[in-house]
Amino acid sequence: MFERFSDEARQAVVLAQEEAVDLRHGWIGTEHLLLGVLRADGDGARLLNDVGVELASVREDVVAMIGRGEEDIDRDALATLGIDLDAVRERVERAFGRGALSRRRGCRGGTIGGHVPFTPRAKKALELTVREGISLGARDLRAEHLVLGLLREGDGVAAQILRARGVAHDAVRARVEGRDAA
């Protein structure tokens, strides 16, 4: 699917993964894709900025709606309860192998092989991105098409944030359609 994405759209997806990791989320949701589009700082971000959607305020909304993921284990807090994390880790590793307690074993940010999985809604938004681009006759799928896919998905955090700012699918589609026709 991503082979049809423009460099900017691919960059938005990579930046979405970075956003998910930075927020300590173990998934890439529609909210991360929206943040990725805004961080890519290309035509998709300009389209959103033109309708009043800015990176900082969207990130604030994401944190307010979802929160940040949990920090790693606080060994000092465990010590106050009489739990020696190093002793527990040693016993578990003897029984189950090296790194058995680590969520990051062989991975990044609690993810398998450094890959953060997409949520079903994010997958649907990516599928709808392809459909939007095809229906508009685009040769490549740009970040603007990704915005359309996020809006068309309709139920994810990104759609909720965009809807709250008065961003409508039809209005965005008209703007993208004009560019695709050019």
CSV table of C-alpha atoms in Angstrom, one decimal, residues 45-54 162 165-167 171-172 175:
chain,number,residue,atom,x,y,z
A,45,ALA,CA,0.0,20.4,7.1
A,46,ARG,CA,-0.6,23.5,5.1
A,47,LEU,CA,-4.1,22.4,4.2
A,48,LEU,CA,-4.8,21.8,7.9
A,49,ASN,CA,-3.1,25.0,9.0
A,50,ASP,CA,-5.2,26.9,6.5
A,51,VAL,CA,-8.4,25.7,8.4
A,52,GLY,CA,-6.9,26.5,11.8
A,53,VAL,CA,-5.6,23.1,12.8
A,54,GLU,CA,-2.1,23.4,14.4
A,162,LEU,CA,-11.0,17.7,13.2
A,165,ARG,CA,-12.5,22.3,14.8
A,166,GLY,CA,-15.2,22.5,12.1
A,167,VAL,CA,-13.2,20.6,9.5
A,171,ALA,CA,-14.8,21.0,2.2
A,172,VAL,CA,-11.4,19.3,2.4
A,175,ARG,CA,-9.8,21.7,-2.0
